Coordinates of N, CA and C in Angstrom, one line a residue:
M707 N 64.4 111.1 121.7 CA 65.4 111.8 121.0 C 64.6 112.5 119.9
P708 N 64.7 113.8 119.6 CA 63.8 114.6 118.7 C 64.5 114.1 117.2
E709 N 63.3 114.1 116.5 CA 63.6 113.6 115.0 C 64.8 114.2 114.4
G710 N 65.1 115.6 114.6 CA 66.1 116.2 113.9 C 67.5 115.7 114.4
D711 N 67.4 115.1 115.6 CA 68.8 114.6 116.0 C 69.1 113.3 115.6
K712 N 68.3 112.4 115.0 CA 68.7 111.1 114.4 C 69.3 111.3 113.1
R713 N 70.1 110.3 112.8 CA 70.9 110.0 111.6 C 70.3 108.8 111.0
W714 N 69.9 109.1 109.7 CA 69.2 108.0 108.9 C 70.1 107.4 107.8
G715 N 69.7 106.0 107.6 CA 70.7 105.4 106.7 C 69.4 104.4 105.7
V716 N 70.0 104.2 104.5 CA 69.3 103.4 103.7 C 69.5 101.9 103.6
V717 N 68.9 100.8 104.0 CA 69.4 99.7 104.1 C 69.0 98.8 102.9
I718 N 70.1 98.4 102.3 CA 69.9 97.8 100.5 C 70.2 96.3 100.9
N719 N 69.3 95.5 100.5 CA 69.5 94.0 100.5 C 70.0 93.6 98.9
E720 N 71.2 93.6 98.8 CA 71.7 93.6 97.5 C 71.3 92.2 96.8
T721 N 71.2 90.9 97.8 CA 70.7 89.6 97.1 C 69.3 89.7 96.7
G722 N 68.5 90.5 97.3 CA 67.1 90.7 96.9 C 66.9 91.4 95.5
L723 N 68.0 92.5 95.6 CA 67.7 93.0 94.2 C 68.4 92.2 93.1
N724 N 69.4 91.6 93.3 CA 69.9 90.6 92.2 C 69.0 89.7 91.8
F725 N 68.1 89.1 92.7 CA 67.3 87.9 92.3 C 65.7 88.5 91.5
Y726 N 65.5 89.4 92.4 CA 64.0 90.0 92.2 C 63.8 91.2 91.2
S727 N 65.0 91.9 91.4 CA 64.9 93.3 90.6 C 66.3 93.6 90.1
P728 N 66.5 92.7 88.9 CA 67.7 92.7 88.2 C 68.1 94.2 87.6
D729 N 67.0 94.8 87.1 CA 67.4 96.2 86.4 C 67.9 97.1 87.6
A730 N 67.2 97.1 89.0 CA 67.6 98.0 89.7 C 68.8 97.5 90.5
A731 N 69.1 96.2 90.5 CA 70.5 95.6 90.9 C 71.7 96.2 89.9
E732 N 71.4 96.4 88.7 CA 72.3 97.0 87.8 C 72.6 98.3 87.9
Y733 N 71.2 99.1 88.3 CA 71.5 100.5 88.5 C 72.2 100.8 89.8
W734 N 71.9 99.9 90.9 CA 72.5 100.2 92.0 C 74.0 100.0 92.1
H735 N 74.4 99.0 91.4 CA 75.9 98.4 91.4 C 76.7 99.2 90.6
Q736 N 76.1 99.9 89.5 CA 76.8 101.2 88.9 C 77.1 102.2 89.7
R737 N 76.2 102.3 90.7 CA 76.5 103.5 91.6 C 77.2 103.3 93.1
R738 N 77.1 101.9 93.3 CA 77.9 101.5 94.7 C 79.1 102.2 94.9
Q739 N 79.7 102.1 93.9 CA 81.4 102.4 93.9 C 81.5 104.0 94.4
L740 N 80.5 105.0 93.9 CA 80.5 106.1 94.4 C 80.3 106.3 96.0
F741 N 79.6 105.5 96.5 CA 79.3 105.5 98.0 C 80.6 104.9 98.7
E742 N 81.1 103.9 98.0 CA 82.3 103.4 98.7 C 83.4 104.5 98.6
A743 N 83.8 105.3 97.3 CA 84.7 106.1 97.6 C 84.4 107.1 98.4
A744 N 83.1 107.7 98.8 CA 82.8 108.7 99.7 C 82.9 108.2 101.1
G745 N 83.0 106.9 101.3 CA 83.1 106.2 102.7 C 81.7 105.9 103.5
T746 N 80.6 106.1 102.7 CA 79.4 106.2 103.3 C 78.5 104.7 103.2
I747 N 79.4 103.7 103.2 CA 78.8 102.3 102.9 C 79.2 101.5 104.3
T748 N 78.2 101.1 104.7 CA 78.4 100.2 106.0 C 78.0 98.7 105.7
I749 N 79.0 97.6 105.7 CA 78.4 96.5 105.3 C 78.0 95.9 106.7
L750 N 76.6 95.5 106.5 CA 75.9 95.0 107.7 C 75.9 93.5 107.6
K751 N 76.0 92.6 106.7 CA 75.9 91.3 106.3 C 76.3 90.8 105.3
G752 N 77.6 90.1 104.8 CA 78.3 89.9 103.7 C 77.6 88.7 103.3
G753 N 77.5 88.5 102.1 CA 76.9 87.4 101.2 C 77.7 87.0 99.6
A754 N 77.4 85.8 99.4 CA 77.9 85.5 98.3 C 77.3 86.1 97.0
M755 N 76.1 86.3 97.1 CA 75.2 86.8 96.0 C 74.9 88.2 96.0
G756 N 75.5 89.0 97.3 CA 75.2 90.4 97.5 C 75.1 90.5 99.1
D757 N 75.6 91.8 99.4 CA 75.9 92.3 100.7 C 74.3 93.0 101.1
T758 N 74.1 92.7 102.6 CA 73.2 93.7 103.1 C 74.1 95.0 103.5
I759 N 73.7 96.1 103.1 CA 74.4 97.4 103.4 C 73.5 98.2 104.0
R760 N 74.2 99.5 104.6 CA 73.7 100.5 104.8 C 74.4 101.7 104.1
I761 N 73.7 102.6 103.4 CA 74.4 104.0 103.0 C 73.9 105.1 103.9
G762 N 74.6 106.0 104.1 CA 74.4 107.2 105.0 C 75.7 107.5 105.9
P763 N 75.4 108.4 106.8 CA 74.2 108.7 107.4 C 73.5 110.0 106.5
F764 N 72.4 110.2 106.6 CA 71.5 111.1 105.9 C 70.5 111.9 106.8
T765 N 69.7 113.0 106.4 CA 68.7 113.7 106.9 C 67.7 112.4 106.5
R766 N 66.6 112.5 107.5 CA 65.2 111.6 107.1 C 65.0 111.9 105.7
K767 N 64.8 113.1 105.6 CA 64.4 113.6 104.0 C 65.1 113.0 102.9
D768 N 66.7 113.2 103.1 CA 67.6 112.5 101.9 C 67.5 111.1 102.1
A769 N 67.4 110.3 103.2 CA 67.0 109.0 103.0 C 66.0 108.5 102.5
N770 N 64.9 109.2 102.7 CA 63.6 108.7 102.0 C 63.7 109.0 100.5
F771 N 64.5 110.3 100.1 CA 64.7 110.5 98.6 C 65.5 109.4 98.1
M772 N 66.7 108.8 98.7 CA 67.5 107.8 98.2 C 66.5 106.5 98.0
R773 N 65.9 106.2 98.9 CA 65.0 105.0 98.9 C 63.9 105.1 97.7
D774 N 63.3 106.3 97.6 CA 62.5 106.2 96.8 C 62.9 106.3 95.1
H775 N 64.1 107.0 95.2 CA 64.9 106.8 93.8 C 65.4 105.5 93.3
L776 N 65.6 104.5 94.3 CA 66.0 103.4 94.0 C 64.8 102.5 93.7
I777 N 63.6 102.8 94.4 CA 62.3 102.2 94.3 C 61.7 102.7 92.5
E778 N 62.0 103.9 92.3 CA 61.5 104.2 90.9 C 62.6 103.5 90.0
H779 N 63.6 103.1 90.2 CA 64.3 102.4 89.2 C 64.0 100.8 89.3
G780 N 63.1 100.4 90.1 CA 62.7 99.0 90.0 C 63.1 98.2 91.4
A781 N 63.5 98.8 92.4 CA 63.8 98.1 93.5 C 62.4 97.7 94.3
A782 N 62.3 96.6 94.8 CA 61.1 96.3 95.8 C 61.3 97.2 97.1
T783 N 60.0 97.5 97.8 CA 60.1 98.3 99.0 C 60.8 97.5 100.1
T784 N 60.7 95.9 100.1 CA 61.2 95.1 101.0 C 62.9 95.2 100.9
H785 N 63.4 95.6 99.5 CA 64.8 95.3 99.6 C 65.6 96.7 99.8
V786 N 64.7 97.9 99.9 CA 65.4 99.1 100.2 C 64.7 99.8 101.5
Q787 N 65.1 100.0 102.6 CA 64.3 100.5 103.7 C 65.0 101.6 104.4
V788 N 64.4 102.6 104.8 CA 64.9 103.7 105.6 C 65.0 103.2 107.0
R789 N 66.1 103.4 107.8 CA 66.3 102.9 109.2 C 67.1 103.9 109.8
A790 N 66.8 104.4 111.3 CA 67.7 105.0 111.9 C 68.8 104.4 112.1
I791 N 70.0 104.9 112.2 CA 71.0 104.5 112.6 C 71.5 104.6 114.0
P792 N 71.9 103.6 114.7 CA 72.1 103.4 116.1 C 73.2 104.4 116.6
K793 N 73.0 104.9 117.6 CA 74.2 106.0 118.0 C 75.1 104.7 118.5
K794 N 76.4 105.3 118.4 CA 77.5 104.2 119.0 C 77.7 104.6 120.6
P795 N 77.8 103.6 121.3 CA 77.8 103.9 122.7 C 79.2 104.6 122.8
P796 N 79.2 105.4 124.0 CA 80.6 106.1 124.5 C 81.6 105.0 124.7
S797 N 82.9 105.1 124.2 CA 84.0 104.1 124.4 C 84.4 104.3 125.8
A798 N 85.0 103.1 126.3 CA 85.4 103.0 127.9 C 86.8 103.9 127.9
A799 N 87.4 104.1 126.7 CA 88.4 104.9 126.6 C 88.3 106.5 127.0
A800 N 87.1 106.9 126.6 CA 86.7 108.2 126.9 C 86.5 108.6 128.5
A801 N 86.3 107.6 129.3 CA 86.1 107.6 130.5 C 86.9 108.0 131.5

């Protein structure tokens, strides 16, 4: 698949932010509601101390920018990662 055809997201480990990067966690949590309102958050794994979520879809350039922006605000690179968003398989109803 050509690079331009892929959709990208930023996977954020909120538990990691909460425990290891409290300043970055505060910064992120103040902005999370904006992504929720826009419908661009997918919860990949729920947790009592924070979720693992994906924001996007973005272009690769925009996903890198968002990740780098969070890192500049104190997030560790292990807690914010750019990943390709898997394509959804065609539904059986469409057949």
